[in-house]
Tab-separated table of C-alpha atoms in Angstrom:
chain	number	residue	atom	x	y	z
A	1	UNK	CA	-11.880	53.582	-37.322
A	2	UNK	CA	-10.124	54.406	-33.842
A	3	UNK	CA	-12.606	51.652	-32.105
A	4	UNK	CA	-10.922	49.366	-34.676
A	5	UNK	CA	-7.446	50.464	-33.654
A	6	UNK	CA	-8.114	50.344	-29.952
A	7	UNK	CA	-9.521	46.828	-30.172
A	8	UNK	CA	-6.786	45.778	-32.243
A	9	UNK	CA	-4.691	46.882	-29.455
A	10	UNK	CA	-5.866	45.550	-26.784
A	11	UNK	CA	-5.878	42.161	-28.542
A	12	UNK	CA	-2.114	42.179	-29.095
A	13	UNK	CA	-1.183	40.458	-25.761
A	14	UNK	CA	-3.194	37.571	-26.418
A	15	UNK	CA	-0.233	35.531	-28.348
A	16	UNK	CA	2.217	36.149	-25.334
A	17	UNK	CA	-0.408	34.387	-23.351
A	18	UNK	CA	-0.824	31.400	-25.519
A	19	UNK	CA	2.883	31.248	-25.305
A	20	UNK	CA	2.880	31.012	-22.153
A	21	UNK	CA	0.364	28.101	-21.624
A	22	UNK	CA	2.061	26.454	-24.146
A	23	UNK	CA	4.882	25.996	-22.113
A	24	UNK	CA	5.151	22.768	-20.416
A	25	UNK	CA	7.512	21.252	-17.906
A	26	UNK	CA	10.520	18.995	-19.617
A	27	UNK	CA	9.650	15.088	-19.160
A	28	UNK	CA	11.179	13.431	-16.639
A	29	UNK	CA	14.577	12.087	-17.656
A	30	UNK	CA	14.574	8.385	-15.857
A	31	UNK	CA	18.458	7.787	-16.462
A	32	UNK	CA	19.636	11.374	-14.514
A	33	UNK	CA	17.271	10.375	-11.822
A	34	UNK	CA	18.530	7.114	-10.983
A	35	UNK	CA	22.152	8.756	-11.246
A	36	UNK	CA	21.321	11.304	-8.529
A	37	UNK	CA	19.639	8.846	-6.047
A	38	UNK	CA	22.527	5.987	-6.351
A	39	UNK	CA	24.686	9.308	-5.823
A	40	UNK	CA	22.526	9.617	-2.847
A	41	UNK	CA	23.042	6.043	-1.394
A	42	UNK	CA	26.976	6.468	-2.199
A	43	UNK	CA	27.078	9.484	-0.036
A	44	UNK	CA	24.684	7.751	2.619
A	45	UNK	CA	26.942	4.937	3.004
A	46	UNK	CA	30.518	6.741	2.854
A	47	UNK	CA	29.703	9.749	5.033
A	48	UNK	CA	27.076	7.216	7.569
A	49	UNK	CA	24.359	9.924	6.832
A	50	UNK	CA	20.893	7.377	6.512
A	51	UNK	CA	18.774	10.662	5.671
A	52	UNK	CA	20.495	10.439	2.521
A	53	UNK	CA	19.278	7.234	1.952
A	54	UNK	CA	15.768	7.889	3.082
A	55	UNK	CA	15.792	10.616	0.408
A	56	UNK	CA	16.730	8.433	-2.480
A	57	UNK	CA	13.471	6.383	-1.648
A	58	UNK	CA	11.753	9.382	-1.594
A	59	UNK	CA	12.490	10.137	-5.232
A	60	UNK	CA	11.972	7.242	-6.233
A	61	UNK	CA	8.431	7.804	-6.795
A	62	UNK	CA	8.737	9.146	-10.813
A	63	UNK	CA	11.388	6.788	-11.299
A	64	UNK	CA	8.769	3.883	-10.688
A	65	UNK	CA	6.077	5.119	-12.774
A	66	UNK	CA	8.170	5.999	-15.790
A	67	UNK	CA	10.791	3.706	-16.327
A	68	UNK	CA	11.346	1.218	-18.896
A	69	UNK	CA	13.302	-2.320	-18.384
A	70	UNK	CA	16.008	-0.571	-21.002
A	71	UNK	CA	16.162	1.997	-18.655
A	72	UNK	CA	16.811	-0.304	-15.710
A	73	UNK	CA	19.159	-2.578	-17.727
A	74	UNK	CA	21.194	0.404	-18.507
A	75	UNK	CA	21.119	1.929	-14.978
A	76	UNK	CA	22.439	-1.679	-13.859
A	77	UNK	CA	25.329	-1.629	-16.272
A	78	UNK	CA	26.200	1.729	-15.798
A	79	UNK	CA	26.651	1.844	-12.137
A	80	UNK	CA	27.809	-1.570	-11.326
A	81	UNK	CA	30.922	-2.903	-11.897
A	82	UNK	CA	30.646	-5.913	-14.622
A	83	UNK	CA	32.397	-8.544	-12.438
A	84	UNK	CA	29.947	-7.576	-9.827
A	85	UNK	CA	27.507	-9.749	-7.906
A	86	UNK	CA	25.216	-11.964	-7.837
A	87	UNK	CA	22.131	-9.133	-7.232
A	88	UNK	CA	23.087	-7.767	-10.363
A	89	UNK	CA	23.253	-10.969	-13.055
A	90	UNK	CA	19.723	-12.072	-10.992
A	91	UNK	CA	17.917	-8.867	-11.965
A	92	UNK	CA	19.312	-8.382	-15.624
A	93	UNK	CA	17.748	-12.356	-15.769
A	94	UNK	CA	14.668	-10.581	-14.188
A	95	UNK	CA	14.170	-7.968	-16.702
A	96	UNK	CA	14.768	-10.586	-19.733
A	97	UNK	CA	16.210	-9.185	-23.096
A	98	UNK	CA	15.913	-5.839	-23.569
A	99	UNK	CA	17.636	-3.158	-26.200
A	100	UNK	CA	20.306	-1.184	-24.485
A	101	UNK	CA	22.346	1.735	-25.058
A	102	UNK	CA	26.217	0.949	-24.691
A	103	UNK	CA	27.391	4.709	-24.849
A	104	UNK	CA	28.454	4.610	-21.179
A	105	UNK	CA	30.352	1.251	-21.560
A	106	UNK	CA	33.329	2.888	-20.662
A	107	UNK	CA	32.281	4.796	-17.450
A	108	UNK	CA	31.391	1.918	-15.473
A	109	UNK	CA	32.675	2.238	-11.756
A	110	UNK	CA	35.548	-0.107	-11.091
A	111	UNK	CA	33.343	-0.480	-7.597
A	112	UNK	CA	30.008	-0.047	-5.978
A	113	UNK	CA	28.635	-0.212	-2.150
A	114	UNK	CA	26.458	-3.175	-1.422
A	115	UNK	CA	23.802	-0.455	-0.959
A	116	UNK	CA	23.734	0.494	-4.553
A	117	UNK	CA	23.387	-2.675	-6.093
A	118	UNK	CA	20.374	-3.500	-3.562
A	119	UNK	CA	19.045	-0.361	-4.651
A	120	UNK	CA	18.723	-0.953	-8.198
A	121	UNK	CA	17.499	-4.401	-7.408
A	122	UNK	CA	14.952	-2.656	-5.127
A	123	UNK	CA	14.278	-0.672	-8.700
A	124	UNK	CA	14.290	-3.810	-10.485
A	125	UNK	CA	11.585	-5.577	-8.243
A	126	UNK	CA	8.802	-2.031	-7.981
A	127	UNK	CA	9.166	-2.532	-12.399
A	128	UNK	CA	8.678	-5.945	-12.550
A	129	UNK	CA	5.658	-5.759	-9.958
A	130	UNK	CA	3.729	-2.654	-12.115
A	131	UNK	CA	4.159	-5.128	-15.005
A	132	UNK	CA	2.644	-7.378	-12.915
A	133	UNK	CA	4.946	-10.139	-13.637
A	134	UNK	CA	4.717	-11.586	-9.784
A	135	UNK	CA	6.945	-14.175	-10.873
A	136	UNK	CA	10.072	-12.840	-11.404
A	137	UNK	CA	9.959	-9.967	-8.698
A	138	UNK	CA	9.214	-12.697	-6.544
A	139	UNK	CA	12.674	-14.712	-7.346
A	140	UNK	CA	14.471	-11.222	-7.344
A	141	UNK	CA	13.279	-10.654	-3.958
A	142	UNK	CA	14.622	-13.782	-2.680
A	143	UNK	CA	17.692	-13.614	-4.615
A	144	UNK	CA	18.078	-10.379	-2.405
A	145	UNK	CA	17.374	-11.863	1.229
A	146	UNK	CA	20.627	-13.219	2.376
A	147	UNK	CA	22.336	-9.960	0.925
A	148	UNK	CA	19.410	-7.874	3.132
A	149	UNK	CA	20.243	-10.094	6.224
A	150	UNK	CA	23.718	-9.235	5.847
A	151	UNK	CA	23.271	-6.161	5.474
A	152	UNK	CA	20.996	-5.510	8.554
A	153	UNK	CA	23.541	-6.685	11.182
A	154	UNK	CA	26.253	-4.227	9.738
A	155	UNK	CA	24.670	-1.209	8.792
A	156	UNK	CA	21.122	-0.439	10.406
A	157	UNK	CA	20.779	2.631	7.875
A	158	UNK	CA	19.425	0.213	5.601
A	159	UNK	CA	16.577	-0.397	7.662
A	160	UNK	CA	14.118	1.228	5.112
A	161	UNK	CA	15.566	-0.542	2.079
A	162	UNK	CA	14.735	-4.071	3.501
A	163	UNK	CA	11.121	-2.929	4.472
A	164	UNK	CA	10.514	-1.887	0.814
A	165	UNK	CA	11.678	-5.582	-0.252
A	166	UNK	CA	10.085	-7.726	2.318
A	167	UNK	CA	6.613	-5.629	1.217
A	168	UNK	CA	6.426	-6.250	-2.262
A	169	UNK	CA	7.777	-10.041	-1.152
A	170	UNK	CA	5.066	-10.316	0.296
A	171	UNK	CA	2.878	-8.415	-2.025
A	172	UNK	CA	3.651	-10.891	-5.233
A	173	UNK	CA	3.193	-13.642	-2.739
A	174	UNK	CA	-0.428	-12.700	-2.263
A	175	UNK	CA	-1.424	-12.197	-5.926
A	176	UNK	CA	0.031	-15.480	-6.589
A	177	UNK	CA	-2.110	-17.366	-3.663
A	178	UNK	CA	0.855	-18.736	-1.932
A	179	UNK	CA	0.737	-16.333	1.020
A	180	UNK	CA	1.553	-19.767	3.048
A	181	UNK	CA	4.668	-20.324	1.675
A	182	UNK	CA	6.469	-16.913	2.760
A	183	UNK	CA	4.556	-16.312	6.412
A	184	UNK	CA	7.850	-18.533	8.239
A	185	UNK	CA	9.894	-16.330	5.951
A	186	UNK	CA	8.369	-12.979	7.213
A	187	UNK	CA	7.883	-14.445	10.647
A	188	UNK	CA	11.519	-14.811	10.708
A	189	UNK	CA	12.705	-11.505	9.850
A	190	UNK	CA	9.967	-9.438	11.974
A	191	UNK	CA	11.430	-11.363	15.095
A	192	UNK	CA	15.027	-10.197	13.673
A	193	UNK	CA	13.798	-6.631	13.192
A	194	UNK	CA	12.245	-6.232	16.344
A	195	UNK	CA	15.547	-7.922	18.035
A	196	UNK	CA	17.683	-4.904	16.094
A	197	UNK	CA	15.582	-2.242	16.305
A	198	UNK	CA	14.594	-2.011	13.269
A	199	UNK	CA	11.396	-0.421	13.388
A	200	UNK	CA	10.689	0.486	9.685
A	201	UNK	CA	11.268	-2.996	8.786
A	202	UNK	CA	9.332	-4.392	11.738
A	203	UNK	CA	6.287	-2.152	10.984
A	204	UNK	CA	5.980	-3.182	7.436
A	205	UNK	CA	6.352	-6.386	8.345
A	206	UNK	CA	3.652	-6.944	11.081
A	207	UNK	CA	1.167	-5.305	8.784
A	208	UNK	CA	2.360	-8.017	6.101
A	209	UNK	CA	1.635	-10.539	8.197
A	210	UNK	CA	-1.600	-8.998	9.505
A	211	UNK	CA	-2.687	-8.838	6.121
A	212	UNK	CA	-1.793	-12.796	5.357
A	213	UNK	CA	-3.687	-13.899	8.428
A	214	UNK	CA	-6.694	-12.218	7.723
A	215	UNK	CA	-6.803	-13.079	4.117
A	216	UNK	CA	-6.513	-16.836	5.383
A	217	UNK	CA	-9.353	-16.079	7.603
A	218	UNK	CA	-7.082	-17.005	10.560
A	219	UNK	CA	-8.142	-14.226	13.047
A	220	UNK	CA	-7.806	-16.058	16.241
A	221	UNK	CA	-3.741	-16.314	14.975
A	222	UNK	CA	-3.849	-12.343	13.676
A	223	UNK	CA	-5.310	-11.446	17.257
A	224	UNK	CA	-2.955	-13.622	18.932
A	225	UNK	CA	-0.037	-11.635	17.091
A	226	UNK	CA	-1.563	-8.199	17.891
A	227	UNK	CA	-1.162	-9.203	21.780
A	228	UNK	CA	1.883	-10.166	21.789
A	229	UNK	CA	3.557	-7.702	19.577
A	230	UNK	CA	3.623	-3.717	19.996
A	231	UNK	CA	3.548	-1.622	16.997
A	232	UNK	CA	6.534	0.510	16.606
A	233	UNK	CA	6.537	4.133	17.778
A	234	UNK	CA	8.355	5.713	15.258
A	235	UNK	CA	6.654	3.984	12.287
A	236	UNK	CA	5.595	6.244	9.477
A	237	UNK	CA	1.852	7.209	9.385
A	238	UNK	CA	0.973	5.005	6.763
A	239	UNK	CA	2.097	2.007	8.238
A	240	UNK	CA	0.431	3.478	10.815
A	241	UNK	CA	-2.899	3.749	9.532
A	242	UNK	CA	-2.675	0.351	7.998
A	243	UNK	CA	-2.026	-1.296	11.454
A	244	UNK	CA	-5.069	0.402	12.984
A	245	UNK	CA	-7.211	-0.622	9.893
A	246	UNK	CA	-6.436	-4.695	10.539
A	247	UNK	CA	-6.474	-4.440	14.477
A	248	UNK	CA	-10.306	-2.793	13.329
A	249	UNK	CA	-11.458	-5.767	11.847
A	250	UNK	CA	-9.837	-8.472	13.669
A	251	UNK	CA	-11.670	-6.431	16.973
A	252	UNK	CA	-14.958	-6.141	14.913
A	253	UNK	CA	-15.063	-9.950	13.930
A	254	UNK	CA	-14.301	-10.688	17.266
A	255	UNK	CA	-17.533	-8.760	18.523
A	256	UNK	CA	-15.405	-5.865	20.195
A	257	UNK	CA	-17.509	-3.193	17.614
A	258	UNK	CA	-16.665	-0.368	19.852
A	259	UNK	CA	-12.724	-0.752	19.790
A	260	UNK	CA	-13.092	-1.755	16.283
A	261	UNK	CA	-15.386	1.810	15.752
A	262	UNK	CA	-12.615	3.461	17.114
A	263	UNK	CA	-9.369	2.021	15.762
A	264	UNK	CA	-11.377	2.750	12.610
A	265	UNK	CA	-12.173	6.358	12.388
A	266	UNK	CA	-8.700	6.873	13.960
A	267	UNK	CA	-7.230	5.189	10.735
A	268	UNK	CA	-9.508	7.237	8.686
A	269	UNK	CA	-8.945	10.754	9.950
A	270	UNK	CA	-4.741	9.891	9.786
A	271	UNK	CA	-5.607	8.319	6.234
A	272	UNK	CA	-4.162	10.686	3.295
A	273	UNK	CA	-7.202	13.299	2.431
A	274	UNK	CA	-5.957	13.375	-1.337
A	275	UNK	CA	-4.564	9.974	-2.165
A	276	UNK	CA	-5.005	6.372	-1.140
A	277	UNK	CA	-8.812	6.921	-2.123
A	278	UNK	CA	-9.273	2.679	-2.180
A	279	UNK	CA	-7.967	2.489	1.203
A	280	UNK	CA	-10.013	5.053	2.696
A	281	UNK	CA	-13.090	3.676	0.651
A	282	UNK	CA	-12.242	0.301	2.373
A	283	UNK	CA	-11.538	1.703	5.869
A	284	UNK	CA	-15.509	3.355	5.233
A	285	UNK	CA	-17.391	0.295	4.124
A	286	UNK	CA	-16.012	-2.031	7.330
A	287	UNK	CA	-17.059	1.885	9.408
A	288	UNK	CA	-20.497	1.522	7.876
A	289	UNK	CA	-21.041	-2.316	9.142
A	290	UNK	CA	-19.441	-1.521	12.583
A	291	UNK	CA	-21.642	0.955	13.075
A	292	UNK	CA	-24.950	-0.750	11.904
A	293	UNK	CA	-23.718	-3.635	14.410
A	294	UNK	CA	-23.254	-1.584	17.116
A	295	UNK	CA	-27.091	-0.063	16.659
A	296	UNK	CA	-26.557	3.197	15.262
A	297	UNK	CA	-27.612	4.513	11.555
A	298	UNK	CA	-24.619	6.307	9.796
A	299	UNK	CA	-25.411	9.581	8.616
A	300	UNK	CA	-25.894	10.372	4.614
A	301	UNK	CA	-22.430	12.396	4.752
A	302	UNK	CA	-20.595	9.042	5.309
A	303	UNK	CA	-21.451	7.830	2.064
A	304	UNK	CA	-20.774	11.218	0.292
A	305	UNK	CA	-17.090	12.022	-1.075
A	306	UNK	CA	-15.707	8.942	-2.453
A	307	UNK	CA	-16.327	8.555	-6.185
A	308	UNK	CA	-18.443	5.663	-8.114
A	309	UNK	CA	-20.424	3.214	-6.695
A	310	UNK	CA	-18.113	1.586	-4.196
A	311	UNK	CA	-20.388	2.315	-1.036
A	312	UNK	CA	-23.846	1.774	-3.079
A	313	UNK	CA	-24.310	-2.438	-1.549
A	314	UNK	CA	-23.441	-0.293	1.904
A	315	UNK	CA	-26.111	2.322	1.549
A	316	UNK	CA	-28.774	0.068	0.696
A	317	UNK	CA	-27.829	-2.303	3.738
A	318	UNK	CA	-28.283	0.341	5.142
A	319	UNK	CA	-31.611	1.711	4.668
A	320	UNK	CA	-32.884	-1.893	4.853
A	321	UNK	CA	-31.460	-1.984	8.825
A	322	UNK	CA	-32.843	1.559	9.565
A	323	UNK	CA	-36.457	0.617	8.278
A	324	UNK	CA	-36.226	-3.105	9.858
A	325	UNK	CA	-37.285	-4.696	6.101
A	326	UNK	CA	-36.219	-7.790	5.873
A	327	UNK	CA	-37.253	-8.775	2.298
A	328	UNK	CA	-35.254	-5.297	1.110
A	329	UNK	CA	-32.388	-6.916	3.403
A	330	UNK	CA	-32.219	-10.167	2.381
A	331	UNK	CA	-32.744	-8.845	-1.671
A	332	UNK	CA	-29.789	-6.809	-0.664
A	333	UNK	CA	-27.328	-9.241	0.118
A	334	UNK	CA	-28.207	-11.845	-2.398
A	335	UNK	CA	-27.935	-8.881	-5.408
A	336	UNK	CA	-23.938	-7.690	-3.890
A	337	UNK	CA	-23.045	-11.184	-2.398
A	338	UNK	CA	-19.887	-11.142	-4.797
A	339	UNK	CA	-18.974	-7.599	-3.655
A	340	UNK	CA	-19.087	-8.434	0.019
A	341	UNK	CA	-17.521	-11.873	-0.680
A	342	UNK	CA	-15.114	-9.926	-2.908
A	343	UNK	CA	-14.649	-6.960	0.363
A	344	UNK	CA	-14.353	-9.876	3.420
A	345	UNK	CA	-17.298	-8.530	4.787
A	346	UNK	CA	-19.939	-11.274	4.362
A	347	UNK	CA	-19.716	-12.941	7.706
A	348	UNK	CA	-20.258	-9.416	9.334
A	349	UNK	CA	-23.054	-8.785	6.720
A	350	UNK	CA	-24.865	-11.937	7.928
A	351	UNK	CA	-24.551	-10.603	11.701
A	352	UNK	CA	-27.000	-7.899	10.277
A	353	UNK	CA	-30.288	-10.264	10.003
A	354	UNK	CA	-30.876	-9.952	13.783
A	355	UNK	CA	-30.549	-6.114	13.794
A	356	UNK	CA	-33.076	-6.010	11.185
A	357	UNK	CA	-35.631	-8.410	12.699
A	358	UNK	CA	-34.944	-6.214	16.027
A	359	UNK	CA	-35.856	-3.060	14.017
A	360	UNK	CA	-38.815	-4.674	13.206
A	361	UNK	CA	-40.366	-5.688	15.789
A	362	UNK	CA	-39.868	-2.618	17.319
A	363	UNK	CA	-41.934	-0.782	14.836
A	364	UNK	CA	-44.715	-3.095	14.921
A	365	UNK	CA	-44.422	-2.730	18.729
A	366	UNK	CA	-44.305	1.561	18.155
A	367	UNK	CA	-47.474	0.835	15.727
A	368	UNK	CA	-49.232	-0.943	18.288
């Protein structure tokens, strides 16, 4: 009978500890966040503080993954005066017709700083992109332009705001195939950034138009650009690693594998180790091709840590080249021709054949 007790007791705490797991963190209120950042870029622009403003884009983060157009039609309403501008009428076309709560009807500001309706434009645009409607971000974003330009020459704490536009400009430009029709556009306002010092801007633009070129298969124009431009300095690292990812490839499609080897693993080892797992899978498979052309084997760790299949058409390449068998080579290449087609890699793929046949010979020369 006292076993029975003592077990009893020491089973007693268990209920405070289900308690506590059963606690869970309150959900993220969208409406209080975008509150405290426009409070933020209020502050920013009344006391000339641009950190301010740099941390507002820094929470925006939640606020992009969990908001609702409601939420954003609200936020709009709420913070902007209703005789406002012209930002303000083109994103609440943007967002179409959505329920909305009128409770704060009567707290709307009788004013707001250019900054704060850009921002919730800037809100607008990230929403309308994650619903993938490329469309309508894309009219938003050039609705926004002039007021960016404008912007830019008076206050240069806005520097990081523009950038965020002119990417996802170009961004909804690209998944709508008319890349074409916005490279003057971003041409234009990289030559104004670089003119004002606007290196955030200037950054995310020459990766932008990095991108474009080498998506048009235009490499001869993207090296051309890479000459005669010089990356900012104080450009975050992930604009960073981007820039050293596309001078990579334009150096390894124009035969310069050793650069390109480089640039490469420099963009992987200052890649995110947690997050951006695509990019770093991407940055690998043009690693893996560099390396084949340049006549080395990459080890079996290079195709270890990244989950799925991704590197699978790479591996097998790859043990075709090291045993110089061109059947398993040419198999290889016909099976994944949509994946390399799909990854840009094909012409460097086809570069291959030669290192093969080379491989080849010189085992039946070793055999001999």
């Amino acid at each position: 009978m006292a076993k029975d007790v003592e077990m009893a007791d020491a089973a007693a705490p268990a209920p405070a500890a289900a308690d506590d797991q059963d606690k869970a963190p309150p959900p993220f209120d969208v409406a209080q966040g975008v509150a405290k950042n426009v409070g933020f870029v209020r502050k920013a622009v009344e006391g000339a503080q641009p950190r301010l403003l740099a941390r507002a884009l820094r929470n925006t983060t939640p606020i992009r993954r969990k908001c609702t157009g409601a939420d954003l039609a609200n936020a709009m309403r709420a913070h902007l005066p209703s005789d406002a501008r012209v930002l303000r009428d083109a994103a609440l076309a943007a967002l179409g017709p959505v329920d909305v709560d009128m409770a704060d009807a009567d707290e709307v500001p009788d004013d707001a700083p250019v900054e704060v309706e850009v921002y919730l434009a800037f809100l607008v645009v990230a929403f309308l992109v994650r619903e993938k409607r490329y469309e309508d971000a894309t009219k938003l974003c050039e609705a926004s332009l002039p007021r960016l330009r404008t912007m830019m020459r008076e206050r240069r704490a806005v520097d990081a705001l523009a950038a965020k536009f002119y990417f996802y400009l170009a961004l909804c430009h690209e998944k709508l195939g008319t890349s074409h029709e916005v490279a003057a556009t971003l041409f234009a306002a990289h030559r104004t950034a670089v003119l004002q010092h606007a290196d955030v801007s200037a950054a995310t633009l020459l990766n932008a138009l990095l991108r474009g070129l080498l998506a048009a298969n235009r490499v001869e124009a993207a090296l051309k650009l890479v000459s005669k431009t010089d990356f900012p300095e104080s450009a975050s690292n992930p604009q960073f690693c981007r820039y050293l990812y596309y001078t990579g490839r334009i150096q390894a499609l124009q035969l310069d594998y050793t650069d390109a080897h480089t640039k490469l693993m420099q963009s992987q080892r200052k890649a995110p180790a947690t997050t951006a797992v695509g990019f770093r899978v991407e940055i690998q498979k043009l690693a893996v091709l560099v390396q084949l052309l340049m006549g080395e084997v990459p080890d079996r760790s290079s195709f270890e840590g990244f989950k799925g299949r991704a590197l699978e058409p790479y591996l097998q390449l790859t043990r075709a080249v090291r045993r110089g068998d061109l059947p398993a080579y040419r198999a290889c290449v016909a099976e994944h021709a949509e994946t390399f087609d799909r990854d840009r890699t094909r012409s460097l793929v086809a570069r291959l054949e030669q290192n093969v046949v080379k491989t080849g010979f010189w085992g039946v020369e070793v055999a001999y």
